[in-house]
Coordinates of C-alpha atoms in Angstrom, one line a residue:
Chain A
X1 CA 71.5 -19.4 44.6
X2 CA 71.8 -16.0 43.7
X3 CA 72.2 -13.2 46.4
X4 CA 69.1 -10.7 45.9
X5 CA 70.2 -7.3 46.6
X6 CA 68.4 -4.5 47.1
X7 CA 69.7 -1.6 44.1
X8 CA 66.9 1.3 44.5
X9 CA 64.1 2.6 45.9
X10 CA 61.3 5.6 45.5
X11 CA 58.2 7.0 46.6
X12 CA 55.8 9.6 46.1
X13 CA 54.5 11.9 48.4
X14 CA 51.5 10.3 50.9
X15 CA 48.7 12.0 51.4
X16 CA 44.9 12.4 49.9
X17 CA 45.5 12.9 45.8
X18 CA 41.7 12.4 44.7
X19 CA 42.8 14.6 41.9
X20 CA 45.8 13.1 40.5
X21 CA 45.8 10.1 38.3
X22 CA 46.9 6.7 40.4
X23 CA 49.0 6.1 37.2
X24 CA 51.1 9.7 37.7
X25 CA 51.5 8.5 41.8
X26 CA 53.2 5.1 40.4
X27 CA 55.2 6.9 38.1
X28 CA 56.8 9.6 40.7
X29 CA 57.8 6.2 42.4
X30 CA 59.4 4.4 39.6
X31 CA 61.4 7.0 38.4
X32 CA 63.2 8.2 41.6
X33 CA 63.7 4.0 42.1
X34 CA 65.1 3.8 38.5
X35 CA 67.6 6.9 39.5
X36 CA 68.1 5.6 42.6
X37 CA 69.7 2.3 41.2
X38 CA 71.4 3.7 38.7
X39 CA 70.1 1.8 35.5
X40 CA 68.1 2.4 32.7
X41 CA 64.4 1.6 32.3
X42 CA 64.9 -0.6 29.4
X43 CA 67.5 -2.9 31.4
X44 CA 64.2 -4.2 33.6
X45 CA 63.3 -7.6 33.0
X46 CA 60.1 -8.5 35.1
X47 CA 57.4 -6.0 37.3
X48 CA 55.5 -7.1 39.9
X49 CA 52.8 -4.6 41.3
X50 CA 51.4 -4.9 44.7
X51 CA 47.7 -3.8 45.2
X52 CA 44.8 -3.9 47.3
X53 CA 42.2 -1.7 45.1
X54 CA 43.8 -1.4 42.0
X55 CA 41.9 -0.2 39.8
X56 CA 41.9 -3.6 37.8
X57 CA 44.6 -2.8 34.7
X58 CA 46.4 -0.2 37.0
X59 CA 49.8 -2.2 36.2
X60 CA 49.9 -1.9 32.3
X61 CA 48.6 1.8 32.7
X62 CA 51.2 2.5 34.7
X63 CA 53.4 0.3 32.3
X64 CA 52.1 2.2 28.8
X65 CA 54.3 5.0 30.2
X66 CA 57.5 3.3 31.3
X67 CA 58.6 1.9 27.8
X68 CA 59.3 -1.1 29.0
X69 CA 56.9 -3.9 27.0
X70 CA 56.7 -7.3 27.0
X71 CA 58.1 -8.2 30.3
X72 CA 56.5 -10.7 32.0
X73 CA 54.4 -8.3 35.1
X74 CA 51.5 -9.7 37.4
X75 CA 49.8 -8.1 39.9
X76 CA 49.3 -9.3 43.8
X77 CA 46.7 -8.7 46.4
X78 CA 47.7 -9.8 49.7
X79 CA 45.7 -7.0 51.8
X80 CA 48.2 -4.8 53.8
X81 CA 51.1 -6.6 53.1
X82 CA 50.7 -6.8 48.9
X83 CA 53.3 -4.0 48.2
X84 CA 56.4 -6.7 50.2
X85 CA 54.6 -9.6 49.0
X86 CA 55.1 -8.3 45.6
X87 CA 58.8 -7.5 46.5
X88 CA 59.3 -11.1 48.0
X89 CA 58.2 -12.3 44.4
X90 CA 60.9 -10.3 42.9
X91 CA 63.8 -11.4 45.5
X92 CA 62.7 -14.8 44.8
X93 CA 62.8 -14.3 41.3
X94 CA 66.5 -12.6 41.4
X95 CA 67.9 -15.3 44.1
X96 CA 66.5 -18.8 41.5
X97 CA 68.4 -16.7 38.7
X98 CA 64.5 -16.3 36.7
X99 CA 65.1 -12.5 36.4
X100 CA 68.3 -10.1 36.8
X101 CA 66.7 -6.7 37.3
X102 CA 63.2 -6.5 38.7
X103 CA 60.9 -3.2 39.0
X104 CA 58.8 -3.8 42.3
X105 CA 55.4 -1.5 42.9
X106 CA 52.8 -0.6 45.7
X107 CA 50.2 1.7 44.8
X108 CA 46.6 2.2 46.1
X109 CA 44.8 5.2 45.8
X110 CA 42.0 5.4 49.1
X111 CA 40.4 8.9 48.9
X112 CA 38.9 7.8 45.8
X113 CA 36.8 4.6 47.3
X114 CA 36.7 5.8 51.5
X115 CA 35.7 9.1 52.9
X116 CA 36.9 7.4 56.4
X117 CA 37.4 3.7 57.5
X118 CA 37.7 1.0 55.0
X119 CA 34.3 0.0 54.5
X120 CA 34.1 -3.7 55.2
X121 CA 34.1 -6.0 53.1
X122 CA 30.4 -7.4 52.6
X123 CA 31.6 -11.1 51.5
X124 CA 33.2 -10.9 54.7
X125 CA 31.1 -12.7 57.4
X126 CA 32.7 -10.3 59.9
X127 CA 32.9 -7.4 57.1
X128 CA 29.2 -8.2 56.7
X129 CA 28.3 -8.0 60.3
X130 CA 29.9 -3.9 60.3
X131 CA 33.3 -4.8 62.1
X132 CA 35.4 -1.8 60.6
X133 CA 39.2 -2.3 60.2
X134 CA 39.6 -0.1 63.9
X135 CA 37.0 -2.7 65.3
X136 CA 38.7 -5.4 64.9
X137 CA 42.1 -4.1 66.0
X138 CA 40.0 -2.2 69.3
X139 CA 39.4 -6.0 69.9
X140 CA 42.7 -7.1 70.3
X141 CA 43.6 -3.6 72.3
X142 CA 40.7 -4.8 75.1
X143 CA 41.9 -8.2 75.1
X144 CA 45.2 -6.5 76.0
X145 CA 44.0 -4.4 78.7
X146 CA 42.4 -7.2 80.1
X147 CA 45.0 -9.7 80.3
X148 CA 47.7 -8.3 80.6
X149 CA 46.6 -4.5 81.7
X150 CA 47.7 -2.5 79.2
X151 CA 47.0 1.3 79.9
X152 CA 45.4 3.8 77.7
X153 CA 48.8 5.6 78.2
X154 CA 51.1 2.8 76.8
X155 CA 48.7 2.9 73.7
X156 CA 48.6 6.5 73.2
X157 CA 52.7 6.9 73.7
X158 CA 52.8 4.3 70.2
X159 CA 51.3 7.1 68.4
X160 CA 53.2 9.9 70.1
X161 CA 56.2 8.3 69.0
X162 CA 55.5 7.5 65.4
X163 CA 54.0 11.1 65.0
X164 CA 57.0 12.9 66.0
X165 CA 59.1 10.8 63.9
X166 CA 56.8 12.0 61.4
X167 CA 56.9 15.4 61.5
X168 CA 60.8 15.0 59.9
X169 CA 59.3 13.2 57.2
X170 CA 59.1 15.6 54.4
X171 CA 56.6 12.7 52.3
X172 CA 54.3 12.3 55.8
X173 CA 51.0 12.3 55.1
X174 CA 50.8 13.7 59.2
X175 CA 53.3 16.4 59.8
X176 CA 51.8 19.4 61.2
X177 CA 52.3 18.8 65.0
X178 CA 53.4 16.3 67.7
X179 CA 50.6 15.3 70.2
X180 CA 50.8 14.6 73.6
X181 CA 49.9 11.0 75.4
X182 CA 46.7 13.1 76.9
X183 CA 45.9 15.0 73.1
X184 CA 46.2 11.7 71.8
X185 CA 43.4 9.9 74.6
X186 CA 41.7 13.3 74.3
X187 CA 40.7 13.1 70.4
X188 CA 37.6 11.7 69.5
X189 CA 36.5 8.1 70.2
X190 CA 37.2 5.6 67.0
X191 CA 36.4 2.2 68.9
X192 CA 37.6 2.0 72.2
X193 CA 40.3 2.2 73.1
X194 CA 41.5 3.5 70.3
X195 CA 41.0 6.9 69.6
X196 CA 41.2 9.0 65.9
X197 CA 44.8 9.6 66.7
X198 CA 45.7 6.5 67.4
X199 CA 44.2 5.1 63.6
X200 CA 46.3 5.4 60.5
X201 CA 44.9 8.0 58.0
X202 CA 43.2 7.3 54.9
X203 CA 45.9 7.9 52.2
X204 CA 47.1 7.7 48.4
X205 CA 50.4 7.0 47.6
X206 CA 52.8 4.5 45.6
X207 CA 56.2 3.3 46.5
X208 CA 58.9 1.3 44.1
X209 CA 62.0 -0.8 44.3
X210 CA 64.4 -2.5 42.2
X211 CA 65.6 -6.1 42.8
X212 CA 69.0 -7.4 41.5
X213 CA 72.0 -9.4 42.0
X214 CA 75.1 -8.8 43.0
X215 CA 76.7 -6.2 40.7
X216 CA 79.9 -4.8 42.9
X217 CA 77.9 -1.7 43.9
X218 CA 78.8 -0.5 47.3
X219 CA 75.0 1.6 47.8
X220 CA 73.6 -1.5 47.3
X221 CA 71.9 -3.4 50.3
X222 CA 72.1 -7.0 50.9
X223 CA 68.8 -9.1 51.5
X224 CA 70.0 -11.2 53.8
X225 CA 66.3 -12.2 54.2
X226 CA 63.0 -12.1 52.5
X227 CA 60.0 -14.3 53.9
X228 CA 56.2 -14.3 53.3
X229 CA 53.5 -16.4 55.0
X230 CA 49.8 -16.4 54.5
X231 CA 47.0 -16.8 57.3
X232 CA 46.0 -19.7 59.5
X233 CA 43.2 -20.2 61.1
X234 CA 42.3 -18.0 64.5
X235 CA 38.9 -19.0 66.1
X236 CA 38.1 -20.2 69.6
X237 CA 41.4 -22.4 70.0
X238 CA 43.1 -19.2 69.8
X239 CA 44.6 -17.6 73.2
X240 CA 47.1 -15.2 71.5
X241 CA 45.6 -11.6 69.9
X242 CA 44.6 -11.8 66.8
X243 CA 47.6 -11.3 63.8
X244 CA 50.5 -12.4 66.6
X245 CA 50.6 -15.6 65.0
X246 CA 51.3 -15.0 61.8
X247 CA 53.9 -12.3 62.3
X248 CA 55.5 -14.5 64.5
X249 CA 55.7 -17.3 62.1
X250 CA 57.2 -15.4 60.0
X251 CA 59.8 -13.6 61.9
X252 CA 60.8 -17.0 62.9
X253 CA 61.8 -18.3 59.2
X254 CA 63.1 -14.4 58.3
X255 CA 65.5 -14.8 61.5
X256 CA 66.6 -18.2 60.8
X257 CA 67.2 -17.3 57.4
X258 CA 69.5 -14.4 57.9
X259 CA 71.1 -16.1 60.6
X260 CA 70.4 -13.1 63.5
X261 CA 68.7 -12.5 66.8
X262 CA 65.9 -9.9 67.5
X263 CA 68.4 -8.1 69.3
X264 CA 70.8 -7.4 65.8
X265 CA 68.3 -5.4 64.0
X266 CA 69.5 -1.8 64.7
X267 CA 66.1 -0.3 63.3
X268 CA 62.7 -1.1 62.5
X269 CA 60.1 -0.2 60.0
X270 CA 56.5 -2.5 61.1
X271 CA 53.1 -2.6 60.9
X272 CA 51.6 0.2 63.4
X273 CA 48.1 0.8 61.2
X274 CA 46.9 1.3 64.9
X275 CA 48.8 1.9 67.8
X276 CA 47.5 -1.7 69.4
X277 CA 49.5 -3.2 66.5
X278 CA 52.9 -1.9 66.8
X279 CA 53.0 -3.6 70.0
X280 CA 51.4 -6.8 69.5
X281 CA 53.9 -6.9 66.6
X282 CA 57.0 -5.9 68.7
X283 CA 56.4 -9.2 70.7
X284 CA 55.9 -10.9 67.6
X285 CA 59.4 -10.0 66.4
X286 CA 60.7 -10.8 69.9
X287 CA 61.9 -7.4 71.0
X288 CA 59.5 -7.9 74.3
X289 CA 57.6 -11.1 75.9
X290 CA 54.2 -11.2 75.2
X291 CA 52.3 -8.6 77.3
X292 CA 55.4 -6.3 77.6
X293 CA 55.4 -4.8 74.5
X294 CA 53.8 -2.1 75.4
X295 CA 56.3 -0.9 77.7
X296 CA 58.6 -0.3 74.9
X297 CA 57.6 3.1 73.7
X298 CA 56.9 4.7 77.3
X299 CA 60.4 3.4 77.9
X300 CA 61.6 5.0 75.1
X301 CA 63.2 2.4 73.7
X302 CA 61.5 2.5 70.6
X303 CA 62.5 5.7 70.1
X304 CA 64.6 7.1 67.6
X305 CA 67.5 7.8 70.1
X306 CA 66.5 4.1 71.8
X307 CA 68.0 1.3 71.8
X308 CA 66.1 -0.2 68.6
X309 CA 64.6 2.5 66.9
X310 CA 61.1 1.4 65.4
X311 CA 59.1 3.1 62.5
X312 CA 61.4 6.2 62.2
X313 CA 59.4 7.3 58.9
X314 CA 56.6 8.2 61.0
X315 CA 54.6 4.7 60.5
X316 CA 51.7 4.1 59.1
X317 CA 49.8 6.3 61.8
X318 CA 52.0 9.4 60.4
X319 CA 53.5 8.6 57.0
X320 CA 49.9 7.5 56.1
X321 CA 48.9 3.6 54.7
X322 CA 47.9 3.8 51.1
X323 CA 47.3 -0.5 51.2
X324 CA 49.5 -1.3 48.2
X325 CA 52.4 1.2 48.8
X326 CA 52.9 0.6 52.8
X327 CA 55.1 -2.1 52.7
X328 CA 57.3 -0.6 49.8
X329 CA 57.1 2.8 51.9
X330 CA 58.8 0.6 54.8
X331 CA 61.3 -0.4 52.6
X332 CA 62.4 2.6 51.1
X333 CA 62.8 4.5 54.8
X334 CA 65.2 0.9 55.8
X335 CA 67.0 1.7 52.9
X336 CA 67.7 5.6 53.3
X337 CA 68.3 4.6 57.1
X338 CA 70.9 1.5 55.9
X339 CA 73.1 3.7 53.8
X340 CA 72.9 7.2 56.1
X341 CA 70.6 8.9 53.9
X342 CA 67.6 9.9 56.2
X343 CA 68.0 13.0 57.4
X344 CA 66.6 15.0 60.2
X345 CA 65.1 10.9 61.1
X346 CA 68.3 9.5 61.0
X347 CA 69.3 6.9 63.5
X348 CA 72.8 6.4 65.1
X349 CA 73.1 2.5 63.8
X350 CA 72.4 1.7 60.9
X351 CA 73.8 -1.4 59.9
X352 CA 71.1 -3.5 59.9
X353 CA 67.3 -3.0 59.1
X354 CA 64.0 -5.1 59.0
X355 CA 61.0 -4.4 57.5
X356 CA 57.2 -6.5 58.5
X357 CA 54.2 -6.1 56.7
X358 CA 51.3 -7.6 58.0
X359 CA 47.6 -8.0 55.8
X360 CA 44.5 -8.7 57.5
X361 CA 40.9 -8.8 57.5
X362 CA 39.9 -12.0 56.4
X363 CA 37.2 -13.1 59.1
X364 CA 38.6 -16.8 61.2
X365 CA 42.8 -15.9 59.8
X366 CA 45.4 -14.7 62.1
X367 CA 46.3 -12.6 59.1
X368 CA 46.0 -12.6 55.4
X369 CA 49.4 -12.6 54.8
X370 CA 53.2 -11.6 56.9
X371 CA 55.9 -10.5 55.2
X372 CA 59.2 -9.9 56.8
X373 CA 62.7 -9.0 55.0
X374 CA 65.9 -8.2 57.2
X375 CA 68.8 -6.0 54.8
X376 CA 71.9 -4.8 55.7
X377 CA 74.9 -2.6 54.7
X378 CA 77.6 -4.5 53.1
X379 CA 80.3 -2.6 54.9
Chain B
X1 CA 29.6 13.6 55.1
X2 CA 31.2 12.5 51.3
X3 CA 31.6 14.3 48.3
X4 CA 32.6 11.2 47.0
X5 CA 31.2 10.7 43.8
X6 CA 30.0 13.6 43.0
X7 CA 30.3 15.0 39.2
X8 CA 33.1 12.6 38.6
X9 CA 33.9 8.8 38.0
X10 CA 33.2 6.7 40.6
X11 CA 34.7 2.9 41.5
X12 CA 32.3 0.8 42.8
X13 CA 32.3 -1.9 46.2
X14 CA 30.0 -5.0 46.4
X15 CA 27.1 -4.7 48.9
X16 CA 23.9 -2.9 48.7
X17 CA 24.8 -1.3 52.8
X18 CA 27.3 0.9 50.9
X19 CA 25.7 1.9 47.2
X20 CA 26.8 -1.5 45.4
X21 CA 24.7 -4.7 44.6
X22 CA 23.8 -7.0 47.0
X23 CA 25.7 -10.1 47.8
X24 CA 25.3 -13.5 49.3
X25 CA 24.9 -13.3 53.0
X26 CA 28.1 -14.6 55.0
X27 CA 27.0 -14.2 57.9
X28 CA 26.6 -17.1 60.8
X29 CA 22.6 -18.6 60.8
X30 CA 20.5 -18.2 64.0
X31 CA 17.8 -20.2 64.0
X32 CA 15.9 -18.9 67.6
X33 CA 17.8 -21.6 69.4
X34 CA 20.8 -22.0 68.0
X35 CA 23.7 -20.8 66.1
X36 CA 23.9 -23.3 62.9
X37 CA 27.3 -24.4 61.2
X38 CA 29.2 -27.7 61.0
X39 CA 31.1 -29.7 62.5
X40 CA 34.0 -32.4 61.9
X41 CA 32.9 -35.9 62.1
X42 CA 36.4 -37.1 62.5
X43 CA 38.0 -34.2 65.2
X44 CA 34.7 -32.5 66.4
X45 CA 36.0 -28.7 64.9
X46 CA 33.3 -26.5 64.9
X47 CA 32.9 -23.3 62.5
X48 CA 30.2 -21.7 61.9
X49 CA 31.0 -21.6 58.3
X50 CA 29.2 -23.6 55.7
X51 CA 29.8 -25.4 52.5
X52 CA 33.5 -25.9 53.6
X53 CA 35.2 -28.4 51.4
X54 CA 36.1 -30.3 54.1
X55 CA 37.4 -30.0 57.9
X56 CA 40.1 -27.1 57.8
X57 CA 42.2 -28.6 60.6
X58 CA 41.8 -32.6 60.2
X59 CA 40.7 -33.0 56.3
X60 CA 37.6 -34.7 57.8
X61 CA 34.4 -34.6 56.5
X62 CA 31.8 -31.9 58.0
X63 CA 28.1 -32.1 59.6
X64 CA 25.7 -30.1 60.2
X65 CA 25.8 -28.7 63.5
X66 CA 23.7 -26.7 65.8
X67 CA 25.7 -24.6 68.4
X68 CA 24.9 -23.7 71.7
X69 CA 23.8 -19.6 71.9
X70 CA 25.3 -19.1 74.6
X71 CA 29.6 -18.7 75.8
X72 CA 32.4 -16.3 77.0
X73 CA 33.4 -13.4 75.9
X74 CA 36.8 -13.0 74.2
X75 CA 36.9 -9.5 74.1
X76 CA 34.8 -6.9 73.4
X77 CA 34.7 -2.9 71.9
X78 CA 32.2 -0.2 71.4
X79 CA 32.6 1.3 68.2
X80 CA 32.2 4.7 67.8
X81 CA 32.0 5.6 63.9
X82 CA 29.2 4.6 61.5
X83 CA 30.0 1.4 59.6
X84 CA 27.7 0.6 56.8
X85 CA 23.8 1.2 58.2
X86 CA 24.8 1.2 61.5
X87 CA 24.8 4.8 63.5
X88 CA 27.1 4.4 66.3
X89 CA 27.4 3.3 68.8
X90 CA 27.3 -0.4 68.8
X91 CA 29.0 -2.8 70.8
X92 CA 30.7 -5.6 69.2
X93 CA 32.6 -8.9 70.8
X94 CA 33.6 -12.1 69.8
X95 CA 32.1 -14.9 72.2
X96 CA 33.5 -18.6 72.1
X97 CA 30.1 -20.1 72.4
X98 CA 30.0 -23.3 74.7
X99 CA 31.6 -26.2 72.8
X100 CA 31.5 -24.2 69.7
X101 CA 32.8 -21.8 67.4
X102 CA 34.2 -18.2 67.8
X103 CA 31.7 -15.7 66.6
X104 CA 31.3 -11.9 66.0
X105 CA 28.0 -10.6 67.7
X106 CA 26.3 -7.3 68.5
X107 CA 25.8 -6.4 71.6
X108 CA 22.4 -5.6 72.8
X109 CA 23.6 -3.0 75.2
X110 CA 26.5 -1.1 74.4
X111 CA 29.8 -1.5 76.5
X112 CA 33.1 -3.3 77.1
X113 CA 32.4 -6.3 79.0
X114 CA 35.2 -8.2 81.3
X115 CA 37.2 -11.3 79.6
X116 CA 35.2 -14.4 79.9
X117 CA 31.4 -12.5 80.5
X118 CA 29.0 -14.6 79.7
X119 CA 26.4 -14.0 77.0
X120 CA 23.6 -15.4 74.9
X121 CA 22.5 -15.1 71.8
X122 CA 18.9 -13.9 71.7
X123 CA 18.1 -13.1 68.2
X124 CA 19.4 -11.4 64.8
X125 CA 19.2 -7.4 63.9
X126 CA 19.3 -7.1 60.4
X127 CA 20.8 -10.2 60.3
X128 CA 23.8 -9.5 62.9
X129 CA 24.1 -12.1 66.1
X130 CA 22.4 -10.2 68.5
X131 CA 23.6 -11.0 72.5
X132 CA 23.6 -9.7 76.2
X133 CA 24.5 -10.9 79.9
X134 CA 23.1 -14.7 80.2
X135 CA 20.2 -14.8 82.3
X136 CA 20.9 -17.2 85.2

């Protein structure tokens, strides 16, 4: 098998674009991905597009300006987590030897569809019934408190962390000021517990990779892992929150698959779309027992001067979670962290980096789909 | 509150609650005394979803089942933003009813209940599982 490596990435800038073209975000992507690999456009063999909204067609719109026809290219929705399944499709691809050179894209474009929260889904017989994206999350973050009595202040110290990490993220969608734990409890009521600060924004933005083998290129990161799962069922035999289960089942295979412990990843880019979800993911990945996960922020371990530095881009609740793009956003931020390039938001070790997407929504599924990749520096 | 839409294309969602067409209805039936759904004849698993191809955990074939309206409350939230027609706020839980299926309801009064409070289903608004505290 073929070792997938990672050559490239690029992003735009996140934020609300309701008057730019979705096409022009994708392309702002692709282009810094394709410079950051080194290659030309023409040398791509495949794309695979990750999105939650589309529009239907947005791929071979985006593709009419890339000059690069007749490749095969399919599109993914996978909720949340479409932008790294998409990616997964292309590692997959590289490592059975189907395509050398693969041009991976997330793009979703939200201010033209929400004016606030995701409106649900009406197919959805929880959609149907009015449970808004926050709701359902504010469910698992009471379950919390009750069982295992999680403060408001444990919450509110996910987001304080993420948005400072934020604010040295020149492409943040949320960089004008840090708040504190009490600004943060202070700001208005979402569904409770969670407050507005403490709930991703409402963003537009696309994100790109390219996916190859082994070519003797020292930037280049190795993907020592690359695993996606879909849902399983969560109803009333289910004890653990609700989207534990499937990021656990997949940080199990992507751990086993790369051949490391929790405790090897030296930085972390996950799923914090609310603040409830960093930590229940955090246990997931096995950097806390179940019900302690929300001592790691307070702690300060999480922190980009801790002991495993998680969402140093700022996170979803700061960098902003245009659907598509999030999970190629993640990816991009490992990379500049992997090979030293992040900045003001760099962290000390850097060596090895893991990146978890998690999808959800679907009424009676512990997720829609979990996709975890771990990468690393091949010095 | 939107200037969505206004003197410029618009993309369009399914369901008439936010400006599209109407759809089937997905949510769980309540016929006055109980929650309908199936159930597997083979391992007794209960949804309250219908026309399932078969039983999601066992392959079994599914009933018809009628579900008790009242259980425990998994967890619970008071939402605090308009969602679709309703003006906020609105309580929301999911109760394991008693040998049955986890479901979302409404909350007849407004407020975060402790784990395990128990409940009963009382009716529909507007088609939503409508509960509060079980009268002993």
């Amino acid at each position: 098998m073929e070792q997938a490596m990672l050559w490239g990435v690029g992003t735009s800038a996140y934020g609300r674009f309701p008057d730019r073209r979705v096409e022009s975000l994708a392309w702002t992507a692709v282009a810094e991905a394709v410079r950051d690999a080194g290659i030309e456009p023409g040398e791509i063999d495949a794309i695979i597009v990750g999105s939650v909204f589309g529009p239907p067609g947005v791929a071979t719109r985006v593709q009419r300006g890339l000059g690069i026809p007749g490749v095969p290219m399919w599109t993914v929705e996978n909720a949340c987590a479409s932008g790294t399944s998409a990616y997964h499709e292309a590692v997959e691809a590289v490592r059975l030897g189907r395509f050398g050179c693969v041009l991976v894209l997330g793009v979703d474009q939200m201010s033209t569809l929400f004016s606030g929260a995701i409106v649900p889904e009406a197919t959805d017989p929880e959609g149907a019934s009015s449970l808004p994206l926050p709701g359902l999350y504010a469910l698992q973050a009471q379950r919390y408190v009750g069982e295992f009595g999680v403060t408001p202040d444990q919450l509110a110290a996910v987001a304080v962390k993420n948005k400072r990490n934020g604010t040295d993220n020149p492409r943040a969608q949320l960089r004008d000021a840090v708040p504190t734990v009490q600004e943060v409890l202070d700001s208005r009521m979402i569904a409770e517990p969670l407050t507005f600060l403490q709930c991703c924004p409402t963003s537009d933005g696309a994100g790109a990779a390219i996916v190859g083998g082994e070519r003797g290129n020292p930037n280049d990161l190795r993907i020592e892992s690359s695993v996606l799962v879909s849902g399983a069922l969560w109803d009333h035999r289910s004890e653990e929150a609700w989207g534990y289960a499937s990021v656990a089942r997949a940080a199990e295979k992507a751990f086993a698959e790369a051949g490391r412990t929790s405790r090897e990843i030296d930085v972390l880019e996950v799923h914090d779309a609310f603040t409830i979800g960093e930590i229940i993911t955090l246990e997931a990945l096995g950097l806390a027992p179940r019900g302690k996960g929300a001592e790691l922020a307070p702690s300060g371990y999480t922190t980009r001067d801790g002991v495993q530095p998680v969402n140093p881009s700022g996170g979803l609740l700061s960098r902003g979670h245009p659907l598509g793009a999030t999970g190629m956003a993640q990816l991009a931020e490992i990379s500049w962290q992997l090979r030293g390039r992040a900045g003001a938001r760099q962290v000390a070790r850097h060596r090895v980096g893991l990146v978890e997407t998690m999808g959800g929504g679907a009424a009676g599924m512990d997720g829609n789909a979990c996709v975890i990749t771990i990468l690393s520096t091949q010095s | 509150m939107s200037d969505l839409g206004v003197g410029r294309p618009t993309k369009r969602r399914a369901g008439s609650a936010v400006g599209g067409l109407p759809v089937a209805d997905p949510r769980p039936t309540f016929d006055g005394g109980a929650v309908l759904g199936t159930r597997c004849a083979e391992c007794r698993y209960p949804t309250a979803q219908q026309e399932l191809p078969w039983c999601p955990v066992c392959y079994g074939a599914m009933d018809d089942a009628r579900f008790a309206r009242t259980g425990q409350v998994w967890s619970s939230t008071v939402v605090a933003i308009p969602v679709g027609t309703h003006r906020p706020p609105f309580g929301l839980a999911y109760l394991d009813l008693d040998d049955g299926p986890r479901v979302l309801v409404h909350l007849a009064e407004p407020a975060v209940l402790e784990l395990g409070a128990r409940l009963e289903i009382t009716g529909t608004d507007d088609g939503n599982l409508l509960a509060s505290r079980e009268v002993q």
